[in-house]
Amino acid sequence: MASIRLDKVWKKFGTTEVIKGIDMSIREGEFIVLVGPSGCGKSTLLNLIAGLETLSGGGIFIGGDLVNDIPPKDRDIAMVFQSYALYPTKSVRDNMSFGMVTRHVPQGEQAAALAEVAELLHIETLLDRKPGQLSGGQRQRVAMGRALVRKPAVFLFDEPLSNLDAKLRIEMRTEIKRLHQRLGKTIVYVTHDQIEAMTLASRIAVMDNGHVRQFGSPEDIYERPVDLFVAGFIGSPSMNLFKGRVTEQSGLRLQVEDPAGVVHFPIPKNLQDAASPFLGRELILGLRPEAMVREGAHRPGSETFSFDRMIDVVEPTGPDTMLVFTLGGIEAIGRVDPQDKVSVGTKFRFEVDMSRAKMFDPATGLHL
Amino acid sequence: MTQTAPAGIVRRKGLRHRLMRILLFAVLGVFCLYYLLPLFIMMATSLKSLDEIRTGTLVSLPRQITFDAWLKAWGSACVGVRCDGLKPYIWNSVLMVVPAVAISTALGAVNGYALTKWRFPGANTIFALMLFGAFIPFQVVLLPMARTLGVLGLAGSVSGLILVHTVYGLAFTTLFFRNFFMGVSDGIVQAAKIDGAGFFGIFSQIVLPMALPAIVVTVIWQFTQIWNDFLFGVAFTVGDSNPVTVALNNVVNTSTGVKEYNVDMAAAIITALPTLLVYVLAGKYFVRGLAAGAVKG
Ligand SMILES: Nc1ncnc2c1ncn2[C@@H]1O[C@H](COP(=O)(O)OP(=O)(O)OP(=O)(O)O)[C@@H](O)[C@H]1O
Ligand SMILES: [Mg+2]
């Protein structure tokens, strides 16, 4: 068990800067999830923590010790690679025990750890096969197993569940969470799956182009995004971002215009002060799909506001139905109860919970 | 044909395609004959008696099969002044080829591994320089090498020849292994590093077992090159330490007495036999190794 601290970490490959001065403090036993668009440097950051890449600048501390010059094998970490990176000539069993063999773990302990992890990952029947004889999802589980059999201070997971079927993925997600609760190890976990990020993380780091945009609890990230990037990246379907002009009309309102008409969103009370300097200028209103539902469906007492729009597309997902419409020149999505769905081309009266609205300055992209 | 075709591949039917296939196999057959004819003539000649060779034609089958020529070539033909046949020289060649192949292949594997999986500044330059070595003609290194062997006190010995072949072969073996390891995912080596293995641990336990096709290709290549080499053999060894290729030359070029074509042919086949054998035993891997890396997985 160990804390991790990144101190102005830089990484360049030749002249391309991939990690651009990341500061991050991870407490002992925390479960950190890294999210961000493809190519933003998540795997590179993991490799830096693991010691598989050398830093171009800054420092990395594990358990309080500067590890810049400590090779991977002495950092007491285990890692699941995005590419699995199984040893092709070794059986599943030998793949998983290789790390224990090189560390001279006693035979009995090895066998016990192997059996426990194999059961956890449902790969008991695959132990004698070679990686080439496994399906993608099976390989991924073996890659997980290879990390889990060891008892390191830090686990690094690079998209460990990306290739599993939906059911297994949820099951494994729960297992990982349980494992974390039981062992209390520090974990850094990369994923593209938003639900995985939200459910597993004690804190999420949203990365973009070599920077950390926001580092906070899942609730913080979701409810209080610091800027347009985080707001747009987190949440699926993503937040609707309407551009409009601030006007005064029995309180401050945001006027969003398009050929189908004008909508005057009342600016929520808690943001009125911050928005007032923008009177007459543009602001961006962020509304999550679930904040836009059928009129009357919100809990009473919230700051509600209603408007009509024509429905362009209807996307049922099962528990919810997405209604796609155009407002202010963007494709917006409202998330309604399946029973409230209407047919394409008809008018629908949406009700918005303005207390959940976010407002962004279009010039800086920052939240007000 | 359909039964022996690779399972399950659908192919066109019809007269035209049938004819094309027949044509294809006819052409292949002609090429096959073209390559096999010399071997046939050598075989046939080596099994004939001298009388029969003088009276018969080149391509006829032996009327009476006799192994005298083979026995003579093996045990009693005269190489220069010594008349023990090729036997002692074959042994020289074996003593030379086994260590030379083993050492150059082992070093090539380590080189290729270090150049691709433990990249260090200047790795590409070093590789380019080594590659350059593969293009240096034999003749260029003769004199410097002779001097070096002299300084080392290895002139005229089998050990000297081993050194020469190892050094000269390193360029090729490094090239083979480097190219093979380029195709091996770096992630595997990284995973092994995290699993706690070091440079040689990863090499021997992870990387080398994966490199079997490359090892086979390199061994065959080096074996044929070194076994068949004549120039280094004739330049750096004397008399009793000659490899078999040089001895064969001496057998064939003996100017005394009548020309014993059957003994010459038998001697030539005996000399070539080990390389043939290596191909037969490992040829499957050779083709596979050459194609390795072309397709992933
Ligand atoms: N060895 C390298 N040399 C040069 N550029 C590299 C190297 N490795 C990664 N990069 C670049 O660094 C950037 C970040 O790569 P990285 O693999 O960390 O992305 P990622 O966030 O893990 O993406 P994904 O979600 O697709 O896995 C990419 O633009 C990539 O092209
Ligand atoms: Mg990645």
XYZ file of C-alpha atoms and ligand atoms in Angstrom:
697
model
C 0.000 0.000 0.000
C 1.329 3.349 -0.929
C 0.455 6.861 -1.867
C 1.472 8.246 -5.240
C 2.448 11.811 -5.961
C 3.074 13.271 -9.384
C 5.031 16.488 -9.317
C 4.977 18.521 -12.556
C 5.336 15.393 -14.646
C 6.367 15.985 -18.252
C 6.843 13.466 -21.008
C 8.053 14.141 -24.515
C 8.513 11.626 -27.299
C 11.083 13.361 -29.447
C 9.500 16.755 -29.922
C 5.868 15.790 -29.258
C 4.764 16.625 -25.758
C 2.403 13.974 -24.503
C 2.183 14.751 -20.779
C 2.359 18.440 -20.025
C 3.068 19.103 -16.387
C 0.666 16.943 -14.406
C 0.397 17.394 -10.649
C -1.578 14.821 -8.749
C -1.675 13.542 -5.214
C -3.123 10.093 -4.716
C -3.713 8.994 -1.176
C -2.926 5.526 0.066
C -5.722 3.113 -0.809
C -7.485 5.440 -3.217
C -9.118 4.208 -6.407
C -8.236 6.719 -9.114
C -9.830 6.494 -12.527
C -8.234 8.254 -15.491
C -10.601 9.176 -18.288
C -10.082 11.208 -21.396
C -10.312 11.010 -25.161
C -8.189 8.539 -27.089
C -4.580 9.680 -27.374
C -4.687 12.129 -24.465
C -1.868 10.332 -22.646
C -3.557 7.994 -20.190
C -1.478 4.937 -21.042
C 1.648 7.055 -21.127
C 0.914 8.334 -17.628
C 0.464 4.769 -16.368
C 3.735 3.769 -18.017
C 5.460 6.656 -16.280
C 4.117 5.576 -12.906
C 5.192 2.016 -13.678
C 8.650 3.133 -14.723
C 8.310 1.770 -18.243
C 8.997 5.211 -19.670
C 11.523 7.721 -18.386
C 10.311 11.153 -17.342
C 11.206 14.213 -19.366
C 10.690 16.376 -16.303
C 9.242 16.443 -12.811
C 9.116 13.725 -10.214
C 7.084 10.688 -9.247
C 6.829 9.588 -5.633
C 5.480 6.226 -4.536
C 5.004 5.760 -0.810
C 6.809 9.063 -0.286
C 9.988 7.972 -2.084
C 11.172 9.568 -5.288
C 11.148 6.707 -7.821
C 12.373 8.530 -10.948
C 15.408 6.277 -11.153
C 13.908 3.081 -9.791
C 13.277 0.357 -12.381
C 9.769 -1.109 -12.746
C 10.568 -4.337 -10.958
C 11.548 -2.514 -7.780
C 8.507 -0.240 -7.676
C 6.229 -2.912 -6.229
C 3.459 -2.471 -8.777
C 1.352 -4.777 -10.894
C -0.085 -3.686 -14.202
C -2.736 -4.815 -16.655
C -1.781 -3.728 -20.146
C -4.187 -2.341 -22.688
C -2.731 -4.796 -25.205
C -2.824 -7.669 -22.656
C 0.848 -8.426 -23.387
C 0.589 -12.080 -22.383
C 3.614 -14.324 -22.836
C 2.658 -16.309 -25.944
C 4.829 -19.345 -25.265
C 3.649 -19.824 -21.698
C 0.463 -21.457 -20.525
C -2.121 -19.382 -18.709
C -0.892 -20.860 -15.449
C 2.727 -19.910 -16.172
C 1.692 -16.497 -17.414
C 0.028 -15.811 -14.121
C 2.730 -17.239 -11.899
C 5.727 -15.772 -13.736
C 5.841 -12.707 -11.498
C 5.725 -14.874 -8.399
C 8.412 -17.211 -9.735
C 10.822 -14.371 -10.436
C 10.159 -13.040 -6.945
C 10.733 -16.455 -5.386
C 7.327 -16.733 -3.766
C 7.057 -20.156 -2.069
C 5.305 -22.845 -4.156
C 2.377 -23.294 -1.800
C 1.623 -19.582 -1.702
C 1.820 -19.445 -5.497
C -0.672 -22.240 -5.920
C -3.068 -20.693 -3.435
C -2.936 -17.253 -5.047
C -3.365 -18.787 -8.482
C -6.381 -20.836 -7.483
C -8.068 -17.896 -5.779
C -7.601 -15.504 -8.693
C -8.493 -18.110 -11.312
C -11.775 -18.694 -9.556
C -12.467 -14.995 -9.223
C -11.962 -14.477 -12.951
C -13.648 -17.724 -14.060
C -10.567 -19.028 -15.825
C -9.962 -22.245 -13.867
C -10.625 -24.344 -16.969
C -8.198 -22.365 -19.119
C -5.079 -22.736 -17.003
C -3.306 -25.176 -19.310
C -3.992 -23.338 -22.544
C -1.697 -20.981 -24.386
C -2.824 -17.373 -24.941
C -3.191 -18.087 -28.655
C -5.979 -20.527 -27.855
C -8.073 -17.976 -25.967
C -10.713 -15.486 -27.052
C -10.127 -11.768 -26.579
C -12.151 -11.578 -23.388
C -10.439 -14.649 -21.952
C -7.035 -13.155 -22.678
C -8.062 -9.983 -20.946
C -9.054 -11.909 -17.866
C -5.722 -13.722 -17.850
C -3.988 -10.346 -18.108
C -6.008 -9.250 -15.070
C -5.149 -12.450 -13.284
C -1.455 -11.956 -13.851
C -1.664 -8.658 -11.979
C -4.014 -9.844 -9.261
C -1.988 -12.879 -8.128
C 0.716 -10.573 -6.905
C 0.328 -8.508 -3.785
C 1.876 -5.217 -4.852
C 1.546 -1.790 -3.253
C -0.049 -0.284 -6.351
C -2.212 -1.659 -9.132
C -2.226 -0.037 -12.556
C -5.080 -1.062 -14.835
C -5.208 0.050 -18.473
C -8.728 -0.581 -19.768
C -8.885 -4.021 -18.201
C -12.511 -4.739 -19.021
C -12.821 -3.238 -22.487
C -13.140 -6.551 -24.299
C -15.589 -8.368 -22.075
C -19.240 -8.954 -22.810
C -21.678 -6.689 -21.005
C -22.664 -9.172 -18.322
C -19.125 -10.221 -17.503
C -18.007 -6.640 -17.481
C -20.515 -5.690 -14.825
C -19.620 -8.758 -12.832
C -15.892 -7.990 -13.049
C -16.535 -4.377 -12.194
C -18.188 -5.440 -8.990
C -15.370 -7.903 -8.294
C -12.760 -5.198 -8.747
C -14.633 -2.899 -6.418
C -14.969 -5.659 -3.838
C -11.290 -6.506 -4.220
C -10.371 -2.896 -3.658
C -12.523 -2.705 -0.563
C -11.004 -5.899 0.764
C -7.322 -5.251 -0.021
C -7.390 -1.463 0.181
C -4.606 -1.149 -2.402
C -3.933 2.031 -4.297
C -5.309 1.652 -7.797
C -4.920 3.764 -10.915
C -7.393 2.661 -13.507
C -7.899 3.802 -17.104
C -11.241 3.353 -18.795
C -13.409 4.699 -21.573
C -16.511 3.392 -19.858
C -18.202 6.219 -17.987
C -20.218 3.959 -15.762
C -17.065 2.096 -14.788
C -15.437 5.413 -13.956
C -18.389 6.628 -11.897
C -18.950 3.399 -9.991
C -15.349 2.483 -9.225
C -13.563 5.721 -8.579
C -12.946 7.387 -5.286
C -11.676 10.210 -7.483
C -11.701 10.714 -11.233
C -9.055 12.559 -13.212
C -10.318 13.904 -16.515
C -7.429 14.241 -18.923
C -7.220 16.139 -22.148
C -4.228 16.486 -24.403
C -1.631 15.899 -21.707
C -3.314 17.981 -19.006
C -5.549 17.043 -16.112
C -8.648 19.194 -16.528
C -10.340 18.189 -13.324
C -9.508 15.852 -10.475
C -12.303 15.164 -8.055
C -14.931 12.806 -6.740
C -17.301 11.263 -9.303
C -20.087 13.474 -7.987
C -17.932 16.580 -8.319
C -16.963 15.721 -11.845
C -20.530 15.028 -12.842
C -22.335 17.763 -10.986
C -19.680 20.453 -10.877
C -17.591 20.255 -14.049
C -14.982 23.005 -14.030
C -15.101 23.677 -17.737
C -16.785 22.919 -21.037
C -14.415 20.050 -21.785
C -15.203 18.125 -18.633
C -18.892 18.955 -18.966
C -19.006 17.644 -22.501
C -16.812 14.627 -21.882
C -18.470 13.193 -18.802
C -21.961 11.842 -19.128
C -23.509 9.696 -21.793
C -25.295 11.027 -23.765
C -23.236 14.111 -23.162
C -24.423 17.390 -21.726
C -26.396 19.679 -24.056
C -24.538 22.959 -24.433
C -26.754 25.787 -25.674
C -25.235 29.099 -26.622
C -27.383 32.131 -25.885
C -27.453 35.802 -24.975
C -28.076 37.045 -21.440
C -31.121 39.321 -21.223
C -33.115 40.959 -18.456
C -36.761 39.917 -18.482
C -38.231 39.571 -15.004
C -34.856 38.334 -13.800
C -31.852 37.289 -15.855
C -32.609 34.970 -18.705
C -30.619 33.228 -21.388
C -32.132 33.781 -24.787
C -31.495 30.859 -27.140
C -32.609 31.473 -30.684
C -33.122 29.433 -33.791
C -35.520 29.419 -36.783
C -38.069 27.454 -34.785
C -38.373 30.277 -32.273
C -36.815 31.799 -29.167
C -36.516 30.137 -25.773
C -35.787 32.243 -22.699
C -34.191 29.995 -20.083
C -34.324 31.611 -16.645
C -30.824 31.689 -15.210
C -30.839 29.702 -11.954
C -30.785 31.680 -8.721
C -27.394 30.476 -7.560
C -25.805 31.637 -10.824
C -27.579 34.986 -11.192
C -24.791 36.938 -9.526
C -22.090 35.317 -11.578
C -24.055 35.844 -14.783
C -25.003 39.475 -14.279
C -21.721 40.927 -15.644
C -22.513 39.065 -18.871
C -25.766 40.985 -19.490
C -26.029 41.517 -23.232
C -23.254 39.051 -23.959
C -23.123 35.346 -24.700
C -23.019 32.491 -22.225
C -23.243 28.745 -22.621
C -25.937 26.856 -20.809
C -25.238 23.234 -19.958
C -28.169 20.918 -19.401
C -27.813 17.194 -18.924
C -30.319 15.040 -20.851
C -31.901 13.826 -17.621
C -32.610 17.427 -16.630
C -34.993 17.707 -19.583
C -38.102 15.560 -19.170
C -41.851 15.596 -19.805
C -43.677 18.547 -18.315
C -44.797 17.712 -14.817
C -42.335 14.868 -14.283
C -39.909 16.814 -12.091
C -40.139 16.693 -8.392
C -42.098 19.714 -7.200
C -40.161 22.585 -5.710
C -37.388 22.682 -8.283
C -36.830 25.666 -10.526
C -38.712 24.366 -13.501
C -39.136 25.884 -16.900
C -40.967 24.526 -19.952
C -40.600 24.870 -23.704
C -41.873 23.133 -26.856
C -39.822 21.541 -29.575
C -40.349 19.241 -32.528
C -38.870 15.754 -32.033
C -36.428 14.682 -34.775
C -35.352 11.241 -33.586
C -36.533 8.835 -30.908
C -33.909 6.470 -29.403
C -35.210 3.917 -26.920
C -32.469 2.503 -24.672
C -34.659 0.365 -22.458
C -34.909 2.102 -19.099
C -35.041 5.539 -20.756
C -35.918 6.947 -24.120
C -33.815 9.654 -25.735
C -35.675 12.366 -27.600
C -33.478 14.211 -30.061
C -34.474 17.751 -31.079
C -32.825 20.880 -32.425
C -32.380 23.975 -30.311
C -30.054 26.889 -30.842
C -28.433 25.152 -33.779
C -27.342 22.025 -31.908
C -28.762 18.534 -31.656
C -30.052 18.290 -28.133
C -31.136 15.210 -26.252
C -33.766 14.893 -23.580
C -33.992 11.762 -21.504
C -37.588 10.806 -20.762
C -39.468 7.891 -19.345
C -40.291 5.368 -22.110
C -43.977 5.875 -21.345
C -43.651 9.561 -22.223
C -42.287 8.962 -25.674
C -43.932 10.539 -28.707
C -43.633 9.874 -32.383
C -41.123 11.626 -34.620
C -42.249 14.956 -36.046
C -44.660 15.829 -33.234
C -44.295 18.596 -30.711
C -43.138 17.731 -27.206
C -43.275 19.941 -24.164
C -40.038 19.611 -22.188
C -39.651 20.649 -18.611
C -36.174 21.678 -17.470
C -34.880 21.631 -13.919
C -32.910 24.860 -14.019
C -31.357 24.272 -10.608
C -29.236 21.599 -12.248
C -28.125 23.859 -15.084
C -24.474 24.806 -15.561
C -23.294 28.074 -17.077
C -20.001 28.526 -18.899
C -18.104 31.533 -20.176
C -17.644 30.862 -23.904
C -14.364 32.793 -24.020
C -12.514 30.789 -21.361
C -14.652 27.661 -21.316
C -14.704 27.849 -17.520
C -17.722 27.361 -15.309
C -19.050 30.550 -13.790
C -7.545 -31.651 -55.989
C -10.399 -30.447 -53.848
C -9.615 -32.894 -51.076
C -5.994 -31.828 -50.733
C -6.638 -28.099 -51.100
C -6.377 -26.028 -47.914
C -9.555 -26.843 -46.075
C -12.536 -24.753 -46.829
C -11.202 -22.216 -49.312
C -13.772 -21.773 -51.998
C -12.418 -21.758 -55.510
C -13.836 -21.342 -58.951
C -14.836 -24.381 -60.926
C -14.988 -24.829 -64.696
C -12.958 -25.980 -67.643
C -10.890 -22.850 -68.031
C -9.715 -22.917 -64.424
C -9.006 -26.616 -64.711
C -6.793 -26.041 -67.721
C -4.986 -23.199 -65.994
C -4.251 -25.426 -63.042
C -2.923 -28.187 -65.278
C -0.696 -25.666 -67.019
C 0.516 -24.376 -63.680
C 1.500 -27.806 -62.486
C 3.163 -28.627 -65.803
C 5.372 -25.544 -65.488
C 6.180 -26.388 -61.903
C 7.080 -29.917 -62.988
C 9.523 -28.626 -65.587
C 11.236 -26.406 -63.027
C 11.410 -29.318 -60.669
C 13.154 -31.477 -63.255
C 15.544 -28.682 -64.090
C 16.691 -28.528 -60.487
C 16.782 -32.251 -59.900
C 18.645 -33.294 -63.056
C 22.138 -32.374 -61.837
C 21.543 -34.230 -58.604
C 20.354 -37.244 -60.553
C 23.445 -37.231 -62.752
C 25.715 -36.942 -59.742
C 23.925 -39.751 -57.953
C 23.969 -41.999 -61.039
C 27.594 -41.323 -61.827
C 28.716 -41.953 -58.262
C 27.117 -45.394 -58.366
C 28.753 -46.450 -61.623
C 32.133 -48.070 -62.101
C 34.814 -46.166 -64.001
C 34.451 -48.514 -66.998
C 30.793 -47.852 -67.230
C 31.322 -44.110 -67.059
C 33.806 -44.299 -69.939
C 31.518 -46.366 -72.154
C 28.025 -45.166 -71.185
C 26.257 -41.829 -71.500
C 25.951 -39.147 -68.851
C 22.266 -39.485 -68.124
C 21.886 -43.249 -68.202
C 21.092 -45.201 -65.065
C 23.919 -47.340 -63.686
C 23.771 -50.897 -65.069
C 25.452 -52.278 -62.045
C 25.275 -50.396 -58.789
C 28.535 -50.231 -56.881
C 29.379 -48.294 -53.726
C 33.120 -48.506 -54.284
C 33.369 -44.863 -55.242
C 31.529 -43.818 -52.063
C 33.749 -45.945 -49.878
C 36.826 -44.551 -51.532
C 35.668 -40.960 -51.287
C 34.861 -41.471 -47.613
C 37.891 -43.449 -46.501
C 40.765 -43.668 -48.894
C 40.766 -41.014 -51.584
C 43.910 -38.959 -51.649
C 43.704 -35.371 -50.477
C 47.048 -33.962 -51.419
C 49.518 -36.473 -50.044
C 47.261 -37.906 -47.371
C 45.020 -40.781 -48.475
C 42.376 -41.078 -45.723
C 39.452 -39.854 -47.808
C 37.144 -37.046 -46.666
C 36.470 -38.527 -43.246
C 38.953 -36.442 -41.185
C 37.966 -33.273 -43.004
C 34.261 -33.817 -42.430
C 35.167 -33.994 -38.778
C 37.105 -30.720 -39.101
C 34.072 -29.114 -40.650
C 31.791 -30.382 -37.900
C 34.193 -29.126 -35.234
C 34.156 -25.768 -36.939
C 30.522 -25.429 -37.891
C 28.886 -26.435 -34.608
C 30.584 -23.875 -32.360
C 30.571 -21.191 -35.047
C 26.834 -21.591 -35.651
C 26.038 -21.827 -31.963
C 28.088 -18.799 -30.941
C 27.038 -16.555 -33.809
C 23.367 -17.461 -33.373
C 23.468 -16.917 -29.619
C 25.223 -13.569 -29.938
C 22.903 -12.534 -32.770
C 19.898 -13.303 -30.605
C 21.217 -11.223 -27.710
C 22.124 -8.396 -30.083
C 18.735 -8.390 -31.753
C 17.018 -8.451 -28.383
C 19.107 -5.621 -26.957
C 18.728 -3.512 -30.088
C 14.940 -3.779 -30.160
C 13.763 -4.265 -26.609
C 16.269 -2.312 -24.515
C 16.642 0.619 -26.804
C 19.527 2.877 -25.938
C 20.774 6.065 -27.596
C 22.610 5.170 -30.765
C 20.985 1.761 -31.146
C 20.022 2.542 -34.719
C 23.509 3.704 -35.600
C 25.026 0.565 -34.164
C 22.574 -1.548 -36.085
C 23.285 0.322 -39.323
C 26.992 -0.285 -38.847
C 26.424 -3.970 -38.160
C 24.207 -4.213 -41.207
C 27.013 -2.704 -43.213
C 29.045 -5.742 -42.177
C 26.614 -7.986 -44.009
C 27.526 -6.308 -47.270
C 31.292 -6.498 -46.957
C 32.597 -9.047 -49.452
C 34.664 -11.929 -48.092
C 37.717 -10.872 -50.037
C 37.941 -7.516 -48.281
C 38.353 -9.005 -44.834
C 40.898 -11.666 -45.817
C 44.073 -9.726 -45.109
C 43.023 -7.890 -41.947
C 41.600 -11.119 -40.633
C 44.790 -13.038 -41.381
C 46.742 -10.423 -39.463
C 44.312 -10.557 -36.545
C 44.489 -14.341 -36.385
C 48.256 -14.124 -36.470
C 48.310 -11.697 -33.540
C 45.907 -13.905 -31.600
C 48.015 -16.967 -32.354
C 45.105 -18.718 -34.027
C 46.479 -18.769 -37.563
C 45.994 -22.047 -39.415
C 43.750 -23.603 -36.778
C 40.127 -24.668 -36.640
C 39.588 -22.308 -33.675
C 40.762 -19.441 -35.856
C 38.238 -20.387 -38.496
C 35.500 -20.531 -35.870
C 36.340 -16.999 -34.825
C 36.304 -15.765 -38.416
C 32.926 -17.308 -39.162
C 31.438 -16.089 -35.886
C 32.517 -12.529 -36.484
C 31.513 -12.521 -40.121
C 28.180 -14.185 -39.403
C 27.253 -11.774 -36.618
C 25.981 -9.184 -39.075
C 23.511 -11.680 -40.514
C 22.390 -13.273 -37.291
C 21.869 -9.867 -35.676
C 19.846 -8.779 -38.697
C 17.637 -11.861 -38.563
C 16.923 -11.606 -34.862
C 16.527 -7.861 -34.846
C 13.904 -8.084 -37.568
C 12.120 -10.865 -35.781
C 12.093 -9.051 -32.441
C 10.854 -5.862 -34.082
C 7.626 -7.757 -34.657
C 7.380 -8.852 -31.029
C 5.222 -6.460 -29.028
C 7.170 -4.292 -26.566
C 4.330 -4.785 -24.135
C 5.403 -8.357 -23.534
C 8.836 -7.225 -22.435
C 7.323 -4.448 -20.319
C 5.019 -6.930 -18.643
C 8.001 -9.126 -17.847
C 9.883 -6.143 -16.425
C 6.976 -5.426 -14.118
C 6.856 -9.098 -13.240
C 10.353 -8.609 -11.907
C 12.537 -10.238 -14.553
C 15.825 -8.684 -15.629
C 17.661 -8.428 -18.950
C 18.720 -12.054 -19.182
C 15.679 -13.409 -17.363
C 13.377 -11.864 -19.941
C 15.684 -13.012 -22.711
C 15.868 -16.637 -21.701
C 12.358 -17.147 -20.371
C 10.160 -14.931 -22.515
C 11.869 -13.765 -25.649
C 13.985 -16.737 -26.690
C 11.157 -19.308 -26.605
C 9.155 -16.993 -28.845
C 12.038 -16.749 -31.274
C 12.089 -20.407 -32.291
C 11.321 -19.654 -35.967
C 14.075 -17.030 -36.043
C 16.488 -19.439 -34.387
C 15.778 -22.109 -36.985
C 16.190 -19.705 -39.876
C 19.432 -18.381 -38.461
C 20.840 -21.819 -37.721
C 20.059 -23.077 -41.210
C 21.457 -19.948 -42.795
C 24.610 -19.966 -40.750
C 25.072 -23.704 -41.111
C 24.872 -23.572 -44.901
C 27.054 -20.494 -45.136
C 29.759 -21.839 -42.886
C 29.656 -25.413 -44.082
C 29.799 -24.376 -47.729
C 32.456 -21.738 -47.225
C 35.581 -22.317 -49.224
C 37.434 -19.019 -49.246
C 37.960 -18.581 -45.497
C 38.746 -22.293 -45.221
C 41.429 -22.221 -47.849
C 42.844 -18.924 -46.610
C 42.992 -19.528 -42.883
C 43.699 -23.257 -42.503
C 46.504 -25.485 -43.586
C 46.503 -29.154 -44.640
C 45.192 -31.185 -41.737
C 42.911 -28.489 -40.424
C 41.195 -27.901 -43.779
C 37.411 -28.020 -43.781
C 35.748 -30.533 -46.072
C 35.060 -28.054 -48.859
C 38.765 -27.435 -49.267
C 39.468 -31.159 -49.079
C 36.848 -31.821 -51.746
C 38.575 -29.348 -53.994
C 41.840 -31.139 -53.387
C 40.306 -34.531 -54.148
C 38.847 -33.338 -57.406
C 41.958 -31.439 -58.419
C 44.419 -34.247 -57.798
C 46.349 -34.301 -61.015
C 47.887 -37.764 -60.733
C 46.378 -40.785 -62.487
C 43.035 -41.052 -64.268
C 40.142 -38.775 -63.413
C 37.812 -40.786 -61.188
C 34.512 -39.072 -61.868
C 32.545 -41.485 -59.719
C 34.744 -40.732 -56.677
C 34.513 -37.002 -57.346
C 30.758 -37.170 -57.532
C 30.481 -39.260 -54.404
C 32.806 -36.898 -52.570
C 30.755 -33.914 -53.693
C 27.538 -35.523 -52.484
C 29.098 -36.470 -49.157
C 30.245 -32.888 -48.716
C 26.804 -31.508 -49.510
C 24.893 -34.060 -47.478
C 24.858 -32.256 -44.095
C 23.319 -29.086 -45.536
C 20.737 -31.172 -47.380
C 19.963 -32.946 -44.161
C 19.502 -29.679 -42.283
C 17.024 -28.482 -44.895
C 15.054 -31.694 -44.792
C 14.876 -31.646 -41.009
C 14.199 -27.971 -40.497
C 13.000 -26.730 -43.871
C 9.450 -26.505 -42.615
C 10.503 -23.985 -39.986
C 12.692 -22.195 -42.471
C 9.805 -21.290 -44.734
C 7.650 -20.496 -41.732
C 10.393 -18.334 -40.240
C 10.873 -16.365 -43.430
C 7.171 -15.636 -43.464
C 7.045 -14.889 -39.737
C 6.134 -11.342 -38.949
C 4.277 -11.010 -42.244
C 1.057 -11.890 -40.496
C 0.338 -10.994 -36.922
C -0.948 -13.506 -34.402
N 6.516 5.760 -28.194
C 5.847 6.835 -28.639
N 6.422 7.683 -29.495
C 5.763 8.781 -29.929
N 4.514 9.105 -29.580
C 3.886 8.284 -28.720
C 4.506 7.113 -28.209
N 3.631 6.509 -27.383
C 2.527 7.261 -27.394
N 2.673 8.321 -28.202
C 1.684 9.393 -28.430
O 1.312 9.885 -27.190
C -0.057 10.182 -27.159
C -0.711 9.531 -25.956
O -0.698 8.136 -26.122
P -1.372 7.179 -25.064
O -1.143 5.789 -25.511
O -0.908 7.544 -23.719
O -2.904 7.553 -25.249
P -4.151 7.000 -24.438
O -4.716 8.154 -23.702
O -3.784 5.799 -23.660
O -5.129 6.613 -25.632
P -6.156 5.376 -25.748
O -7.360 5.759 -24.962
O -6.448 5.331 -27.200
O -5.472 4.171 -25.230
C -0.625 9.733 -28.481
O -0.834 10.871 -29.276
C 0.428 8.868 -29.057
O 0.459 9.003 -30.450
Mg -4.208 3.816 -23.814
